[in-house]
XYZ file of C-alpha atoms in Angstrom:
558
model
C -18.151 2.748 22.394
C -19.285 -0.406 23.478
C -22.259 -0.038 21.228
C -20.432 1.153 17.462
C -23.102 0.386 14.489
C -21.537 -2.505 12.757
C -22.731 -3.495 9.074
C -23.669 -0.855 6.933
C -22.020 2.118 8.637
C -21.343 5.581 7.162
C -18.145 7.511 8.274
C -18.011 11.205 9.299
C -15.125 12.696 9.183
C -14.679 16.680 10.097
C -12.302 18.956 10.695
C -11.245 23.098 10.702
C -10.055 25.095 8.143
C -7.728 27.207 9.599
C -7.024 25.989 12.717
C -3.287 26.370 12.958
C -4.691 30.551 12.543
C -7.045 30.260 14.505
C -4.797 29.490 18.121
C -2.260 31.539 17.369
C -5.324 34.948 17.361
C -7.212 32.873 20.022
C -3.930 32.222 22.042
C -5.528 30.714 24.789
C -8.706 30.893 24.102
C -8.553 28.547 21.530
C -9.315 26.127 24.157
C -13.243 27.560 24.424
C -14.123 27.785 20.458
C -12.540 23.942 20.627
C -15.187 23.049 23.118
C -17.972 24.814 21.807
C -17.127 23.384 18.598
C -17.224 19.891 20.315
C -20.656 20.605 21.466
C -22.688 21.166 18.922
C -20.773 18.633 16.721
C -21.476 17.000 19.689
C -25.157 17.061 20.224
C -25.849 16.899 16.699
C -25.320 13.651 16.092
C -25.731 12.256 18.457
C -30.041 13.535 18.032
C -29.031 12.090 15.476
C -28.267 8.242 16.380
C -24.107 9.556 15.249
C -21.879 8.097 17.846
C -18.710 9.421 18.723
C -16.308 6.947 17.767
C -13.240 9.494 18.930
C -11.662 12.842 18.630
C -8.469 14.977 17.870
C -8.189 18.279 18.413
C -10.276 20.745 16.495
C -11.037 17.168 14.119
C -14.043 14.894 15.191
C -14.266 10.689 13.454
C -18.725 9.972 14.109
C -20.438 6.461 12.781
C -24.048 6.430 11.819
C -25.787 3.371 11.555
C -27.909 4.688 8.276
C -26.571 6.846 5.847
C -29.219 9.546 6.117
C -28.726 10.313 9.526
C -25.500 11.581 8.840
C -26.447 13.812 5.768
C -29.013 15.151 8.335
C -26.369 15.725 11.666
C -24.050 17.546 8.900
C -26.495 19.890 6.993
C -27.119 20.008 11.049
C -24.313 21.502 12.739
C -23.341 23.304 9.264
C -26.822 25.836 9.801
C -25.172 26.135 14.141
C -21.564 26.638 13.593
C -22.799 29.122 10.787
C -24.955 31.026 13.531
C -22.497 30.353 16.848
C -21.351 34.035 17.771
C -17.599 32.890 18.278
C -15.391 33.658 20.494
C -13.364 37.472 19.417
C -15.505 37.340 16.768
C -13.332 35.309 14.350
C -15.144 32.805 11.080
C -15.089 29.421 12.478
C -16.190 27.074 9.350
C -15.920 23.108 9.231
C -14.727 20.883 6.761
C -16.938 17.957 6.311
C -16.459 14.332 4.573
C -18.678 11.338 4.172
C -18.324 8.017 2.564
C -20.484 4.675 3.858
C -18.356 0.780 3.633
C -18.909 -2.183 6.301
C -15.748 -1.813 8.117
C -14.745 -4.628 10.573
C -14.634 -3.361 14.061
C -11.516 -4.036 16.449
C -10.498 -3.735 20.014
C -13.678 -1.500 19.384
C -12.214 0.219 16.920
C -13.126 0.816 12.977
C -10.241 -0.756 11.678
C -10.238 -0.752 7.095
C -9.986 1.509 3.889
C -13.938 2.790 3.919
C -12.232 4.882 7.942
C -9.041 5.836 5.345
C -11.424 6.538 2.656
C -14.114 8.770 4.615
C -11.545 11.095 6.481
C -10.264 12.049 2.884
C -13.113 12.950 1.032
C -13.050 15.350 4.343
C -9.449 16.454 4.154
C -10.132 17.502 0.530
C -12.723 20.103 1.098
C -12.999 23.281 1.629
C -14.211 24.830 5.693
C -18.219 24.600 5.017
C -18.151 22.341 2.000
C -19.454 18.332 3.023
C -18.226 15.854 0.277
C -19.732 12.402 0.476
C -18.337 9.313 -1.635
C -20.870 7.508 -4.418
C -21.530 4.873 -1.505
C -23.507 7.252 0.278
C -25.060 8.760 -2.814
C -26.438 6.062 -3.675
C -27.770 6.162 -0.874
C -29.615 9.284 0.016
C -30.607 10.014 -3.378
C -33.816 10.361 -2.436
C -34.114 10.918 1.366
C -33.089 14.476 1.363
C -33.855 16.604 3.972
C -35.897 19.549 2.699
C -33.421 23.022 1.282
C -31.233 20.168 0.271
C -29.189 19.896 -2.890
C -26.958 17.456 -4.384
C -24.038 19.075 -6.888
C -22.073 16.140 -8.858
C -18.488 16.977 -8.344
C -16.883 13.926 -10.587
C -14.607 11.608 -10.222
C -11.300 13.311 -8.090
C -8.198 11.260 -7.141
C -8.011 11.875 -3.008
C -4.834 12.026 -1.022
C -4.529 8.294 -0.754
C -3.288 8.483 -3.644
C -6.104 5.736 -4.460
C -7.449 5.435 -8.204
C -10.367 8.437 -8.979
C -13.548 8.466 -6.217
C -16.454 9.414 -7.120
C -17.854 13.384 -5.233
C -20.895 14.628 -4.477
C -21.115 18.087 -2.849
C -23.854 18.775 -0.694
C -26.102 21.684 -1.621
C -27.946 23.279 2.083
C -29.832 25.872 1.401
C -28.828 29.423 3.337
C -24.809 28.265 3.328
C -22.437 29.196 0.946
C -22.685 26.693 -1.956
C -18.911 27.933 -3.939
C -15.761 26.700 -2.569
C -12.757 26.460 -4.897
C -11.507 23.088 -7.217
C -11.011 20.998 -4.621
C -8.176 19.930 -2.307
C -7.360 16.874 -4.890
C -4.893 15.029 -6.850
C -6.056 17.367 -9.088
C -4.727 20.207 -8.960
C -1.544 20.289 -9.482
C 0.500 18.256 -12.595
C 1.332 14.884 -11.581
C 2.628 11.152 -11.671
C 2.496 10.332 -8.293
C 1.168 5.940 -9.433
C -1.631 4.838 -7.475
C -1.657 3.313 -4.496
C -3.081 -0.690 -3.769
C -3.058 -0.142 -0.272
C -3.985 2.033 2.350
C -1.224 4.099 4.617
C -1.780 3.322 8.360
C -0.213 5.550 10.910
C 3.217 7.745 10.363
C 1.073 10.925 11.612
C 4.098 12.459 13.526
C 6.380 11.647 10.528
C 4.311 12.805 8.242
C 2.905 16.279 10.319
C 7.574 17.118 10.497
C 8.528 15.573 6.940
C 5.888 18.734 5.775
C 7.562 20.837 7.983
C 11.090 20.412 7.078
C 9.768 19.684 3.180
C 8.243 23.612 3.621
C 11.642 25.158 4.525
C 14.432 23.698 2.691
C 15.015 22.670 -0.625
C 16.567 19.121 0.034
C 15.019 16.840 1.942
C 16.423 13.184 2.271
C 14.679 10.278 4.207
C 16.821 7.987 5.396
C 16.462 4.705 6.484
C 17.178 0.877 5.893
C 15.052 -1.553 4.056
C 11.432 -2.458 4.310
C 11.417 0.382 6.409
C 8.871 2.793 4.391
C 10.780 5.604 3.242
C 9.138 5.257 -0.318
C 5.683 4.451 0.819
C 5.235 8.107 3.422
C 7.391 9.921 0.821
C 4.939 9.089 -1.322
C 1.883 9.687 1.623
C 3.752 13.613 1.605
C 3.509 14.824 -2.240
C 0.597 13.784 -2.723
C -0.186 16.286 1.005
C 1.955 18.840 -0.124
C 0.061 19.409 -4.004
C -1.272 22.319 -4.072
C 2.195 23.631 -2.599
C 3.405 23.345 -6.191
C 2.419 24.860 -8.528
C 3.729 23.201 -11.723
C 3.755 19.811 -10.092
C 5.117 16.785 -8.439
C 6.671 14.473 -10.181
C 8.604 10.872 -9.272
C 11.257 8.892 -10.697
C 11.681 6.107 -10.150
C 15.961 5.340 -10.033
C 15.218 1.461 -8.977
C 16.245 0.386 -12.500
C 18.737 2.325 -13.298
C 22.415 1.934 -11.267
C 24.873 3.985 -14.245
C 24.824 7.730 -11.625
C 24.932 8.786 -15.128
C 21.816 7.985 -16.381
C 19.311 9.806 -13.573
C 19.861 12.784 -15.123
C 18.203 11.429 -18.632
C 16.192 9.047 -15.980
C 14.283 12.876 -15.204
C 14.805 14.558 -18.888
C 12.035 11.373 -19.403
C 9.654 11.379 -16.583
C 8.847 15.781 -17.024
C 8.604 14.885 -20.760
C 11.890 16.970 -21.252
C 12.996 16.798 -25.682
C 16.634 16.781 -26.157
C 18.222 19.454 -28.195
C 20.815 19.274 -30.033
C 24.078 21.029 -29.180
C 22.949 21.015 -25.569
C 23.571 18.231 -23.194
C 20.226 17.118 -20.705
C 21.592 18.719 -17.784
C 21.715 21.718 -19.063
C 18.575 21.026 -20.827
C 16.853 19.787 -17.473
C 18.445 23.186 -16.052
C 16.301 25.010 -18.491
C 13.038 23.793 -17.990
C 12.616 23.618 -14.213
C 14.463 27.206 -13.724
C 11.155 29.063 -12.802
C 8.643 26.509 -12.160
C 7.544 25.665 -8.316
C 8.412 22.178 -8.426
C 8.508 19.240 -6.124
C 11.353 16.404 -7.333
C 11.169 13.295 -5.784
C 13.499 10.465 -6.804
C 13.320 7.374 -4.873
C 16.125 4.979 -4.600
C 19.017 6.822 -4.839
C 21.219 4.466 -2.791
C 22.119 2.613 -6.016
C 22.823 6.010 -8.507
C 24.793 8.227 -5.068
C 27.054 8.733 -7.399
C 24.865 11.268 -8.797
C 24.588 13.450 -5.952
C 27.099 16.192 -7.136
C 23.598 17.034 -10.647
C 21.567 17.110 -7.643
C 22.539 20.516 -6.462
C 23.865 21.542 -9.988
C 20.382 21.327 -10.423
C 18.758 23.099 -7.649
C 21.172 25.734 -7.738
C 20.274 26.798 -11.037
C 16.752 26.268 -9.806
C 15.105 28.716 -6.520
C 11.941 27.052 -6.520
C 12.434 23.535 -6.755
C 12.758 21.371 -4.225
C 14.222 18.251 -4.593
C 12.496 14.772 -1.489
C 14.857 11.977 -1.716
C 15.075 8.675 -0.700
C 18.097 6.720 0.001
C 19.580 3.657 2.735
C 22.217 6.966 2.695
C 22.214 10.462 2.888
C 23.978 12.266 -0.072
C 26.389 14.442 1.429
C 25.761 17.470 -0.167
C 25.300 21.361 0.922
C 21.731 22.091 1.721
C 21.350 18.707 1.912
C 18.170 17.749 5.177
C 18.800 14.504 7.352
C 15.266 12.811 8.178
C 15.331 8.909 8.897
C 12.186 6.824 9.392
C 11.255 5.293 12.264
C 10.292 2.786 12.975
C 6.681 2.070 12.698
C 5.387 2.234 16.343
C 4.825 -0.304 19.052
C 2.679 -1.468 21.742
C 6.108 -2.741 25.208
C 5.512 -6.262 25.776
C 5.988 -5.204 28.779
C 3.163 -3.293 29.675
C 0.675 -3.979 27.330
C -2.246 -1.889 25.648
C -6.072 -2.642 26.581
C -7.449 -4.416 23.640
C -9.367 -1.303 22.722
C -6.021 0.312 22.228
C -3.446 -2.080 20.822
C -5.487 -0.715 17.345
C -3.137 2.480 17.599
C 0.003 1.421 17.454
C 1.371 1.274 13.444
C 2.623 -1.943 13.690
C -0.370 -3.646 14.971
C -3.280 -2.434 12.537
C -0.680 -2.395 9.487
C -0.797 -5.635 10.606
C -4.093 -6.065 11.434
C -5.198 -5.070 7.485
C -2.667 -6.742 6.176
C -3.987 -9.634 7.539
C -7.714 -8.914 6.832
C -6.625 -8.551 2.741
C -6.154 -12.142 3.159
C -8.829 -13.273 5.531
C -11.411 -11.506 5.802
C -12.324 -12.385 9.343
C -9.106 -11.967 11.209
C -9.557 -10.027 14.633
C -7.496 -9.403 17.142
C -9.159 -10.549 21.179
C -7.651 -10.870 24.511
C -6.633 -13.898 23.330
C -4.229 -13.133 20.691
C -3.281 -9.543 20.791
C -0.054 -10.304 23.170
C 1.570 -12.418 20.178
C 0.219 -10.127 17.685
C 2.432 -7.312 20.165
C 5.336 -9.214 20.221
C 5.098 -10.737 16.115
C 5.757 -6.644 15.369
C 7.859 -6.467 17.878
C 9.347 -9.273 16.526
C 9.414 -7.606 13.539
C 10.686 -4.042 14.412
C 8.169 -2.708 13.721
C 9.331 -2.761 9.699
C 6.617 -2.387 7.518
C 7.622 -4.514 5.065
C 8.133 -7.236 7.124
C 4.827 -6.865 8.838
C 3.760 -6.578 6.035
C 5.089 -10.337 5.106
C 4.085 -11.576 8.212
C 0.835 -10.837 7.547
C 0.096 -12.637 4.809
C 0.721 -16.110 6.440
C -2.850 -15.389 8.386
C -4.120 -17.579 6.149
C -1.599 -20.756 7.396
C -0.753 -19.341 10.621
C -2.671 -17.856 13.777
C -0.131 -15.522 15.321
C 1.290 -17.632 18.438
C 2.356 -20.460 15.917
C 4.122 -17.184 13.111
C 5.872 -16.062 16.684
C 7.220 -20.055 16.667
C 8.915 -19.343 13.348
C 9.912 -16.286 13.650
C 13.041 -17.654 15.530
C 14.249 -17.717 11.487
C 12.691 -14.961 10.356
C 14.350 -14.675 6.810
C 13.369 -17.900 6.130
C 9.550 -17.464 7.478
C 9.367 -13.151 6.011
C 9.099 -15.215 1.867
C 5.998 -15.129 -0.308
C 5.922 -11.030 -1.283
C 3.472 -9.319 -3.401
C 4.362 -11.254 -7.172
C 4.136 -7.032 -8.564
C 6.787 -6.016 -5.880
C 9.484 -5.487 -7.196
C 11.167 -8.822 -6.787
C 13.905 -7.462 -3.467
C 10.426 -6.638 -1.880
C 9.691 -10.842 -2.319
C 11.259 -11.929 0.590
C 13.144 -9.784 4.137
C 16.104 -11.651 2.919
C 15.689 -9.905 -0.337
C 16.014 -6.533 0.641
C 18.454 -6.499 3.093
C 20.551 -8.844 0.569
C 20.264 -5.513 -2.013
C 21.665 -3.300 1.325
C 23.988 -5.138 1.344
C 25.077 -5.682 -2.033
C 25.606 -2.217 -2.019
C 28.326 -2.409 0.653
C 32.512 -2.532 -0.373
C 34.140 -5.782 0.078
C 35.572 -4.095 4.105
C 31.667 -3.111 5.020
C 30.647 -6.059 3.661
C 33.002 -7.519 6.697
C 32.293 -5.528 9.423
C 28.624 -5.712 8.323
C 29.023 -9.361 8.437
C 31.161 -9.524 12.200
C 29.141 -6.499 14.280
C 26.307 -8.926 13.990
C 27.953 -11.670 16.842
C 26.780 -8.322 19.355
C 22.876 -8.869 20.264
C 22.236 -5.750 22.109
C 24.300 -3.052 20.519
C 28.011 -1.858 20.857
C 30.389 0.328 21.785
C 32.880 1.574 19.685
C 35.448 0.146 21.545
C 33.935 -3.755 21.837
C 34.244 -3.041 18.621
C 36.956 -2.181 16.773
C 38.829 -4.910 19.749
C 36.317 -8.342 17.958
C 36.282 -6.861 14.108
C 39.218 -4.995 13.617
C 42.324 -6.549 12.495
C 44.962 -4.246 13.877
C 43.024 -1.834 16.008
C 46.593 0.675 16.443
C 45.530 1.663 12.567
C 42.145 3.353 12.954
C 40.643 1.958 9.955
C 37.395 0.485 11.232
C 36.132 3.972 12.424
C 35.658 5.804 8.168
C 33.936 2.021 7.489
C 32.091 2.338 10.994
C 31.135 5.555 10.062
C 29.410 4.575 6.293
C 27.436 2.129 8.215
C 25.756 4.525 10.382
C 25.076 6.437 7.602
C 24.088 3.439 5.161
C 20.931 2.671 7.831
C 22.686 -0.047 8.727
C 23.381 1.387 12.230
C 21.618 3.053 14.756
C 22.882 5.469 17.979
C 20.695 4.836 20.998
C 22.349 6.062 24.615
C 23.878 4.047 26.786
C 24.316 3.365 30.327
C 25.581 6.720 32.069
C 24.437 8.564 28.403
C 28.238 6.780 26.586
C 26.158 6.140 23.250
C 25.973 2.718 21.804
C 25.435 1.180 18.403
C 22.139 -0.968 17.284
C 21.608 -3.390 14.605
C 18.350 -4.145 13.827
C 17.516 -7.847 14.944
C 16.754 -8.238 11.339
C 19.490 -6.976 10.222
C 21.416 -9.197 12.528
C 20.185 -12.338 11.622
C 21.544 -11.381 8.065
C 24.658 -10.583 9.260
C 24.728 -14.060 10.945
C 24.422 -15.750 8.486
C 26.703 -13.413 5.965
C 29.536 -14.649 8.763
C 28.917 -18.027 8.884
C 28.803 -18.353 4.995
C 32.373 -16.176 5.192
C 33.864 -19.211 7.717
C 35.158 -15.979 9.398
C 32.035 -16.601 12.328
C 34.084 -18.897 15.198
C 36.879 -16.570 14.793
C 34.865 -14.215 15.179
C 33.528 -15.667 18.321
C 36.039 -16.055 19.934
C 37.067 -12.635 20.144
C 33.764 -11.094 21.196
C 34.094 -14.169 24.482
C 37.500 -12.621 25.290
C 36.816 -9.149 24.873
C 33.097 -9.643 27.309
C 35.839 -11.818 29.335
C 38.344 -8.900 30.341
C 36.042 -6.908 30.657
C 34.041 -8.814 32.941
C 37.822 -9.635 35.381
C 38.383 -5.613 35.203
C 35.903 -4.799 36.246
C 35.980 -7.595 39.131
C 40.187 -6.560 40.668
C 37.380 -2.921 40.538
C 35.023 -4.353 42.624
C 37.589 -6.185 45.126
C 40.127 -2.969 45.021
C 37.018 -0.476 46.271
């Protein structure tokens, strides 16, 4: 990968249509088929000056210095794939996407929107079909090989949720040229909002959520503010567009706080007209009954008392599925929760090679958002350790990483790292078109904090004295005025449910409960503001002093 083409580059993405079906059909022989497919593609691409960037499973990612070389490689590949005699006589159909751009090379790999766009173009195709973008079309229109023409497919909105793009299809003499409608967002009705930035990483999470949504009718993505729940849910919805013949509809609930307005908000999104003498809920059920449709209800936490409405609609409409994002689960029958994890982070004690750095989604997100404000920003041997620590210090939270990356014009990574001692003061200045709660990291956390009741807020701020987590025993000793009453357990469970704590396995398999450092810093601010700081720190010190004395006595007696 040391000699990757730079400047204007044409990308080719490929993958096998129905690869999972072939795997089940062939069993161990699938590995033979995969090796044969990879050899055919590699030879055809290298013959036309292509550099194989990466292979994963049945997919290929190749870069070409000239667009016409990429076209020739795609044409040759499709001819040879069609003519090849495959294991057990199966049919192998490979979809391909071509796009030309001027990508950045970071850590000996390509980064940027052009890479993602090429992959999305390939994903819109069917097996045996070759699609190309407008930029590639403009470069090859007058240089096509013999027997190859182009078909204008018009504008399509791809599953990257960005604005529609003009696509073309290669028509190769002697090979199939008629395919079903592209797998774009035009396939089914939807109101999925346009996204102005690329979606980074989360391959594992997307696969898991899609699998769950194919099996369950009610799926709730939970996590703290800024963890990327909404963006992940939007991406999953886009990638599942072909599974819902009657469409996918996004219902933003952040603007409302009254649970009684949820039904009318959903109805308004769907364009349902009120009927005299019937309730809005009955109108909703009448409209949705018999429809294969996905409702995406975003930011449900502030209207959580509307949870019974969700159950009622699902009971009445057996083809309906509902995807929800919330900082806590709805706790109704049939709900399946999926806690959204932080972005993948490099291990600070064993940093990867520079070439491998961008495989971590947190790092790639920082790089791409930094390049949006400082196009010449690159990760180097000098900046990589600081960048890795920044992403770790920010707990892999996408919002926090994006806010930090926006500061790269003013501060290089090492200087930025020093400022993170007070991350809530530093991470401000979000996009002006973002909701107010996402303008700063403090606003995002405060949004969650304000939804807690008084006792939950008290416990949250008291828990902030624990560095590295705590046990239930420690919580009862430090945060509860009267441990004998046991009231604190309900509040503690509520903080877990609301994604403000997470459970991890400690030494000897005991449960420990951890607060993300970004949340803990906010909690410490609230603790000091409450006037309880000195009292709680004294309890904390007394508890661990007693623990140490007990351990010492145990050692002396053994």
